[in-house]
Structure formats: structure tokens, C-alpha cells
Coordinates of C-alpha atoms and ligand atoms in Angstrom, one line a residue:
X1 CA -9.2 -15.5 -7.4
X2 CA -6.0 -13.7 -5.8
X3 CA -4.5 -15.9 -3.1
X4 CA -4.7 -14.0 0.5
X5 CA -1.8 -12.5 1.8
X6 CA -1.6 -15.1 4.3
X7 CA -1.6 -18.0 1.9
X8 CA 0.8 -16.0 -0.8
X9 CA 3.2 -15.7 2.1
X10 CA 3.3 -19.6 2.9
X11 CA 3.5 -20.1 -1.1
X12 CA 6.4 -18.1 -1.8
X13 CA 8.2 -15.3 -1.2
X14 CA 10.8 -13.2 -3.0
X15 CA 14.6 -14.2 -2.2
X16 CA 17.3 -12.6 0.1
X17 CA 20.6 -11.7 -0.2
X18 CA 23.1 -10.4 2.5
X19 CA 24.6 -7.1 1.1
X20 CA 27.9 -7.9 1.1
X21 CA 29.6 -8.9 4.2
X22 CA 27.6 -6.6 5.8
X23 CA 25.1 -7.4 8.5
X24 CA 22.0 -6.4 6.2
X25 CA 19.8 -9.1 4.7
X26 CA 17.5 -8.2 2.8
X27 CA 14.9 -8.8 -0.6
X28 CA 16.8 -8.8 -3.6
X29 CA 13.8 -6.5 -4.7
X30 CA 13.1 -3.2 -2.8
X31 CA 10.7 -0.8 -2.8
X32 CA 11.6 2.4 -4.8
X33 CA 9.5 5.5 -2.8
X34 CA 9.9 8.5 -5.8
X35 CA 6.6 8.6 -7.1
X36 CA 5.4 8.0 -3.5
X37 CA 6.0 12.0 -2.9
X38 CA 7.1 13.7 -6.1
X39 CA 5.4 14.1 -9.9
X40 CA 7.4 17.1 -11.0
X41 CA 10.6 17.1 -12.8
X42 CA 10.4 13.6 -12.8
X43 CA 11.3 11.1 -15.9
X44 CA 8.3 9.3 -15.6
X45 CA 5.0 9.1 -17.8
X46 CA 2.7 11.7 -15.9
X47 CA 0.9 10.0 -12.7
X48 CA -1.2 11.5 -10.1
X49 CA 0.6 10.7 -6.2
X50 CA -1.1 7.9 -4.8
X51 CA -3.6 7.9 -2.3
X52 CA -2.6 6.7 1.7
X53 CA -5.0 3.4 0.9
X54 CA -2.9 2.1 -2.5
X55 CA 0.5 2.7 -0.7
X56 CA -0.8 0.6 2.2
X57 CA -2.0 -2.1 -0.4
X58 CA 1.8 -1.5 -1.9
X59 CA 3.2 -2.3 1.9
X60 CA 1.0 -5.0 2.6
X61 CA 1.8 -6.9 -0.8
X62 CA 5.6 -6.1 0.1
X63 CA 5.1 -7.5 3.4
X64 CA 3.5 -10.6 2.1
X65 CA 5.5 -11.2 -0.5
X66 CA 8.9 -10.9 1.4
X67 CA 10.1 -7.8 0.1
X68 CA 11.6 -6.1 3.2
X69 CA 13.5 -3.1 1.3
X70 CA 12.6 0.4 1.4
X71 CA 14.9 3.3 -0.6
X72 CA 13.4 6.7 0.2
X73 CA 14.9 10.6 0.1
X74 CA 14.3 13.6 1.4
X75 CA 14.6 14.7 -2.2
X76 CA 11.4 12.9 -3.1
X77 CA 8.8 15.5 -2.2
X78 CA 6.7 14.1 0.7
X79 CA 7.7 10.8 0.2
X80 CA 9.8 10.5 3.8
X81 CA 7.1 11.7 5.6
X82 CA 4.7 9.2 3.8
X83 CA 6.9 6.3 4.7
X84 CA 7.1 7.4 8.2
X85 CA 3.1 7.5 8.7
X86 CA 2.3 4.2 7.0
X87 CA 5.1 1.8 8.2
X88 CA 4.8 2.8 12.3
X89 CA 4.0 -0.8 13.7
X90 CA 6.3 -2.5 11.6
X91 CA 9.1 -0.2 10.5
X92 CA 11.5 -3.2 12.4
X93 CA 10.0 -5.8 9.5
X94 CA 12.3 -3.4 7.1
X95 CA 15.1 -2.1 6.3
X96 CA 15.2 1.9 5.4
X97 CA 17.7 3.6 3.3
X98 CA 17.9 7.4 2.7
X99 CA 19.4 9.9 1.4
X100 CA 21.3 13.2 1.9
X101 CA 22.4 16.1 -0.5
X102 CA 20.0 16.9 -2.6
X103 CA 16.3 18.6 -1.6
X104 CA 13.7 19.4 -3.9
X105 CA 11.5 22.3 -3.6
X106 CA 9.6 24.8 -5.6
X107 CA 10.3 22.5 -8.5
X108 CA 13.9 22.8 -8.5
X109 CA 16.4 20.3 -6.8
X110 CA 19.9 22.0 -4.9
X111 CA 22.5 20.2 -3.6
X112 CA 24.5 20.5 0.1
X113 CA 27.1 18.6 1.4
X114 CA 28.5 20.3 4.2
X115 CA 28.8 18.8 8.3
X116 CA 26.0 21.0 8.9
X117 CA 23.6 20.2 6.5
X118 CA 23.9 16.3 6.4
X119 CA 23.4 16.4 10.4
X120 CA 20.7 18.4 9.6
X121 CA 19.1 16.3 7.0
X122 CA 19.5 13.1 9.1
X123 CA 18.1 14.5 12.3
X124 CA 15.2 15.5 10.0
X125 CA 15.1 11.9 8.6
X126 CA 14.9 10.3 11.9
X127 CA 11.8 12.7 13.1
X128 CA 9.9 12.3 9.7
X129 CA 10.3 8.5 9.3
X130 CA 9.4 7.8 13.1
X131 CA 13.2 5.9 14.1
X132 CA 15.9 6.4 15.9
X133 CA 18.3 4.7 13.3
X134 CA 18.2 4.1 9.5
X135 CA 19.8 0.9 8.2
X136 CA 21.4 2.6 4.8
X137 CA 22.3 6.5 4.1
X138 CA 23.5 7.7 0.7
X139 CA 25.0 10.7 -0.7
X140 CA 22.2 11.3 -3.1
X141 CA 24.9 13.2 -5.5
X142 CA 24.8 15.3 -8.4
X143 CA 26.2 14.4 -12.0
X144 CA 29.2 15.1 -11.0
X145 CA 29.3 12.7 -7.9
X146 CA 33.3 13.2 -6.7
X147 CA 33.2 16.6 -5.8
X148 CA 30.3 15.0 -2.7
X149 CA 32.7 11.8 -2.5
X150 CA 36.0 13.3 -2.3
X151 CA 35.4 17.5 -2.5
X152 CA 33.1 17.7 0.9
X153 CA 33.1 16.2 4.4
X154 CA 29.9 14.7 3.9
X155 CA 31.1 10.9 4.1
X156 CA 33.0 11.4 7.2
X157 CA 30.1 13.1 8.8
X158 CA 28.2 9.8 8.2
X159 CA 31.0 8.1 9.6
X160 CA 30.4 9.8 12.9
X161 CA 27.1 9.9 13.4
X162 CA 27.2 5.8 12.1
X163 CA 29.3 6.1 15.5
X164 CA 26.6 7.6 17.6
X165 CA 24.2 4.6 16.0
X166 CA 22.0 6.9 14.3
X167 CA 22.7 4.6 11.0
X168 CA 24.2 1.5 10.8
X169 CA 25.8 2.1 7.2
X170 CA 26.4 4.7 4.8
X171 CA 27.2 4.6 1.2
X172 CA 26.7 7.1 -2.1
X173 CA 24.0 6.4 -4.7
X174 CA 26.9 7.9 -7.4
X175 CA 26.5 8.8 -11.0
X176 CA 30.1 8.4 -13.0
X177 CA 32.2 5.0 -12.7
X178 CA 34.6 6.9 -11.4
X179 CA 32.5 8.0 -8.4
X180 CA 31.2 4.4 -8.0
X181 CA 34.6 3.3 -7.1
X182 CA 35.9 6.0 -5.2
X183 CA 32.2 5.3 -3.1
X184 CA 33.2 2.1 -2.6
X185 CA 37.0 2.6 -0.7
X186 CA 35.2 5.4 1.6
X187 CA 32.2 3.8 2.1
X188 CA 29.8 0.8 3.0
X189 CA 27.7 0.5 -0.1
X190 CA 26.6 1.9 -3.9
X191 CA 23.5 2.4 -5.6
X192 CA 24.2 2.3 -9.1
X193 CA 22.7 2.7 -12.6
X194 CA 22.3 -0.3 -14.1
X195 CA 19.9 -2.6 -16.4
X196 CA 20.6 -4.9 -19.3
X197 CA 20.7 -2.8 -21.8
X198 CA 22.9 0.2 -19.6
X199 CA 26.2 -1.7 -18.4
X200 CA 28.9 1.2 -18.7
X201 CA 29.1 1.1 -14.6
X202 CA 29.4 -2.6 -14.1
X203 CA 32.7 -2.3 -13.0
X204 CA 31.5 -0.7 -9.8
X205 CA 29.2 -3.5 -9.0
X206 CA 31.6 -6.3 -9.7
X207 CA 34.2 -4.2 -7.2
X208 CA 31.6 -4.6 -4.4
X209 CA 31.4 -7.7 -4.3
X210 CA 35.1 -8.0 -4.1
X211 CA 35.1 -5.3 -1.5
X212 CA 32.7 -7.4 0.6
X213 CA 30.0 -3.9 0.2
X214 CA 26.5 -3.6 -0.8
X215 CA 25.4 -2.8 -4.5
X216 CA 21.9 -2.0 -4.7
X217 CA 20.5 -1.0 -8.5
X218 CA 18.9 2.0 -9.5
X219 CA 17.3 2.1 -13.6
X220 CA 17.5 -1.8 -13.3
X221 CA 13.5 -1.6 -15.2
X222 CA 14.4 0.9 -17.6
X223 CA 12.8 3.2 -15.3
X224 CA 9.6 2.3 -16.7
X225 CA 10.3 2.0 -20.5
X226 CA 8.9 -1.9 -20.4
X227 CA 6.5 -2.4 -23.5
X228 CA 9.0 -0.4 -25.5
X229 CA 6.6 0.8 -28.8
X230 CA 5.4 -1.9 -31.3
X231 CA 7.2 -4.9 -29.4
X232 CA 4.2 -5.6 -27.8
X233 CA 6.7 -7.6 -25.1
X234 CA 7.0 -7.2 -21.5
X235 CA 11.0 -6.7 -20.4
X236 CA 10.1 -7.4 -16.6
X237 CA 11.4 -10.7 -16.2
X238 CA 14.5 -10.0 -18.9
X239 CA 15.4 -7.4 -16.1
X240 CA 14.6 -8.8 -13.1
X241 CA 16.7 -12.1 -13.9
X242 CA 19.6 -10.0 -15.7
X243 CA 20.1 -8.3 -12.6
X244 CA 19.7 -11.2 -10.4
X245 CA 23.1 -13.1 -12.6
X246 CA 25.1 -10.4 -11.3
X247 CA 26.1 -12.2 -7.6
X248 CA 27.4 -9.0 -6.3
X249 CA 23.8 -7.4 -6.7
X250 CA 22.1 -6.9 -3.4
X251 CA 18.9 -5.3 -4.2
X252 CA 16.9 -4.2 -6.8
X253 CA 15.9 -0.9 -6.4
X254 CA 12.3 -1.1 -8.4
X255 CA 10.4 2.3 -8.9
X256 CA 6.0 1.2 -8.8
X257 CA 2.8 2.7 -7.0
X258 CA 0.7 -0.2 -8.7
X259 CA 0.2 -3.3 -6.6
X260 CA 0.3 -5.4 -9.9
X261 CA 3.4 -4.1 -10.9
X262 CA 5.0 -4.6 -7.9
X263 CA 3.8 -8.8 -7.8
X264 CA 4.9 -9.0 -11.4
X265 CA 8.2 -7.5 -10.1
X266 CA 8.5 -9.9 -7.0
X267 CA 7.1 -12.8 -9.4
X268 CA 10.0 -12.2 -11.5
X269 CA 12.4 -12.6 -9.0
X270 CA 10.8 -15.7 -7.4
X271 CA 10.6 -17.9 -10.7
X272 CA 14.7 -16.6 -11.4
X273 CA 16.3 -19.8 -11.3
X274 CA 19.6 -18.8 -10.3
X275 CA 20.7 -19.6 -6.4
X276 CA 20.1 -16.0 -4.2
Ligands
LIG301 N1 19.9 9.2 -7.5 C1 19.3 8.3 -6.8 O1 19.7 8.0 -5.7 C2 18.1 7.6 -7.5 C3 17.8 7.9 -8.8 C4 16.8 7.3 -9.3 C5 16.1 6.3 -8.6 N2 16.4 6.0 -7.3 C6 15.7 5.0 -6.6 O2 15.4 3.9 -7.4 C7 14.0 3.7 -7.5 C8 13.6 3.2 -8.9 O3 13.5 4.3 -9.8 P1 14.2 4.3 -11.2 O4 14.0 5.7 -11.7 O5 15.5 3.7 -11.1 O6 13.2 3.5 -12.1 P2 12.9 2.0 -12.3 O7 12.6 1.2 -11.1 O8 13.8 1.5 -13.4 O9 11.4 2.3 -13.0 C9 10.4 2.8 -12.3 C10 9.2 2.9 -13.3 O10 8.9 1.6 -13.8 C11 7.5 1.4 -13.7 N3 7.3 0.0 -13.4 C12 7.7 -0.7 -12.3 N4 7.4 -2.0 -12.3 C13 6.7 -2.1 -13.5 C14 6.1 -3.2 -14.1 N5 6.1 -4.5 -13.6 N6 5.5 -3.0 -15.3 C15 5.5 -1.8 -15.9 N7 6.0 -0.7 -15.4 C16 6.7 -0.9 -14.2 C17 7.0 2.3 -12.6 O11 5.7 2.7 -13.0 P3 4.4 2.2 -12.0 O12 4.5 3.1 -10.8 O13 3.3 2.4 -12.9 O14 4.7 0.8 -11.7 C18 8.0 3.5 -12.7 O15 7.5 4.5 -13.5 C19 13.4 5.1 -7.1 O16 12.0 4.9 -6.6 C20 14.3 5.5 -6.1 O17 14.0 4.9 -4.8 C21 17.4 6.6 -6.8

């Protein structure tokens, strides 16, 4: 019989990490809010969106097994406005991260970077996920990530409205090495592309922990790819702990709308045997 929430969070619970020197601590896995809002033009095997009841068993299970990170977008459909509705009463027991940049309608994502729009995007933020501050904004950036780091003022419009304490950090979720470390000297924190098998932007990570920023991983289960054909072999806990040796690794963005998914994921990171 499944332990009770209660008793699974006095048995264990999934480790933390501070993200960098920063004044974030948080589970070294997070909860990953794409298929929470968005099935089209996705990369993932087809899926129905879930109903209200699973992703208040997904938040419950989080809860109880200490997994206190949510990444979420307004590019992810009606995923903001999801997380909004189900975590009033306990949005404090998390931390929230969104986005800015990109928005997805009629099928099609576009991108905007200007003052206007990111002001825009975070008052909209605030309003659908029921705060008055979010704990980690990105640039949620196109493939060609610089010309949002460097080519538009959306960074220093965080920076100001981080000032009026409408977020406490900000960062870029970037997609070249290049735009990972340019992130990182204008910024708080990365989210990165990264798993065992996909290191070409390890650099970036092993910067931010030099830096003193957060790192947070985005692919890090092979977005999904884990019984690759004819293995017959589950990679969770090869990724999981891979990602875990890397010391500079805040948290592990994982991608799941199934509550077993999501204990095998939090399982793996509790029996890693490295030292959080
Ligand atoms: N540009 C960006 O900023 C960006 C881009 C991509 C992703 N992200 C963030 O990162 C999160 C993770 O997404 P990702 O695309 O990087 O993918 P990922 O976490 O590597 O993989 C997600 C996929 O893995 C499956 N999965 C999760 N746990 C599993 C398990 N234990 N066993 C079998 N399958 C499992 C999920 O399916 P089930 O639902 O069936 O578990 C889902 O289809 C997203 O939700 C989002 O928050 C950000």
C-alpha cells in the first residue's frame, strides 16, 4: 500500500540546494508546467491536458515529497493560469519562475522583447498566478538567444521592476553557449539544456557556480525519451544522479503530468548519494 502523504513526508523528502549565492533554496527537482497548458507544437508523445483533479494529485505529491519548485510560462498555453488556480493557499510553500518573450497562440509561438511588452507580460503574470512577486523571471528566448540578451532592453527592464519587488531575480532560459554566458554577466540565473548524453553547454553551468548564480536544467530527462526502443531500461535514475554530480546544478527542471512519474523522479533524487 502507498504510504500517506503525511508519513512519506516524515520518511523522506527530496534534497535542497541554494541556487547560487542567492537567497533561493529550493528542491533540486522542480516541477516542469508545459504539458500542464499546451499539447500543440509540442516535442512530446501526444497527451490529452490534464484534468484540475491529477494536477492537484501532482501538487500534493510535490508538496509531500519536498519538491518546492515550479517553472511555468506564459508561453505554455493555459498553463499560468492553471498554476494560479490550484496553488492559492500555499503559493508561499514555493517558489515560481516565469517567463517573458515568447507567447503562443493560434498554434504559432512569436517573440517580444521590448520595455513595453515584458512589463506587460509580468503585470499579466502577477494577475494570472494570484502574487504580487515571482521568485525567478527568464527571458524565454528564441534560437538565437543574444539578440534578447544583448540586442533588446529586456534584461534591464527586469532589472527595474526586480527594483519595484515585483520579482526577486531574473535570469534567461538561453539556447547557444554563447547566450548562456553572456546570461550569466547580466543576469541572476540560467536555465540550460542539459542531460548526460547532451553536454555541449556545460560550460555555462560550471560558470554559475563560479559566478555565485543559479543554473536550473531544462532536457535533463531527455525530454521524455526514457525507455529508448529495445533497451527495455529505464534512464531515470542515470539522469537524475548525472545531473545531481554537477554541484553547480540548482534544480532540475523535470517535464511530468503523471503522479508516478513524478515519485520516480523525486525517488531518484533522494537515493543519489552525493551530498546536496
Ligand atoms: N525554453 C525554455 O525555457 C524551456 C524549454 C523546454 C522546457 N522548459 C521547462 O522544462 C520543463 C521540462 O521539459 P523538457 O522539455 O525539458 O523535458 P524533460 O523534463 O526532459 O522531459 C519531459 C518528458 O518526460 C516525461 N517524463 C518525466 N518523468 C518521467 C519518468 N519518470 N518516466 C517516464 N517519462 C517521464 C514526461 O512525460 P509524462 O508527463 O508522461 O511524465 C514528459 O513528456 C518544462 O515543463 C518547462 O517547465 C523550458
Amino acid at each position: 500500500m502507498a504510504a500517506s502523504p503525511r508519513l512519506e513526508a516524515l520518511v523522506s523528502q527530496v534534497p535542497q540546494r541554494q541556487f547560487g549565492q542567492l537567497d533561493l533554496h529550493g528542491s533540486v527537482i522542480g516541477l516542469g508546467t508545459v504539458k500542464w497548458g499546451r499539447n500543440q507544437k509540442v516535442k512530446y508523445a501526444p497527451f490529452e491536458l490534464p484534468s484540475d483533479e491529477t494536477l492537484v494529485q501532482l501538487l500534493d505529491t510535490a508538496e509531500s515529497l519536498g519538491i518546492n519548485v515550479i517553472d511555468t510560462a506564459p508561453a505554455y498555453g493555459i498553463a499560468e493560469e492553471r498554476v494560479g488556480k490550484l496553488l492559492q493557499g500555499r503559493r508561499d510553500r514555493y517558489l515560481l519562475m516565469s517567463k517573458v518573450g515568447e507567447e503562443f497562440a493560434n498554434g504559432e509561438s512569436t517573440y517580444e522583447f521590448s520595455a513595453e511588452s515584458v512589463e506587460r507580460s509580468i503585470a499579466r503574470s502577477l494577475q494570472r498566478l494570484h502574487t504580487d512577486r515571482l521568485d525567478l523571471v527568464m527571458l524565454h528566448c528564441q534560437p538565437d538567444d543574444l539578440s534578447a540578451i544583448t540586442g533588446s532592453p529586456a534584461l534591464e527592464t527586469l532589472a527595474k521592476l526586480k527594483a519595484k519587488g515585483m520579482l526577486r531575480y531574473y535570469g534567461v532560459s538561453s539556447m547557444t553557449l554563447e547566450g548562456g554566458l553572456k546570461a550569466l554577466e547580466l543576469s541572476d540565473a540560467v536555465m540550460v539544456a542539459w542531460n548526460f548524453e547532451y553536454r555541449a553547454q556545460e560550460e555555462v553551468i560550471r560558470q554559475a557556480g563560479k559566478l555565485g548564480k543559479a543554473a536550473l536544467l531544462k532536457r535533463a530527462l531527455l525530454s521524455g525519451n526514457l525507455h529508448p526502443a529495445g533497451t527495455g531500461k529505464n534512464l531515470v535514475e542515470t539522469c537524475v544522479h548525472a545531473a545531481l554530480d554537477l554541484p553547480e546544478v540548482s534544480s532540475l527542471i523535470a517535464g511530468t503530468i503523471n503522479v508516478a512519474h513524478l515519485r520516480e523522479n523525486a525517488e531518484a533524487a533522494m537515493n543519489w548519494s552525493g551530498k546536496a
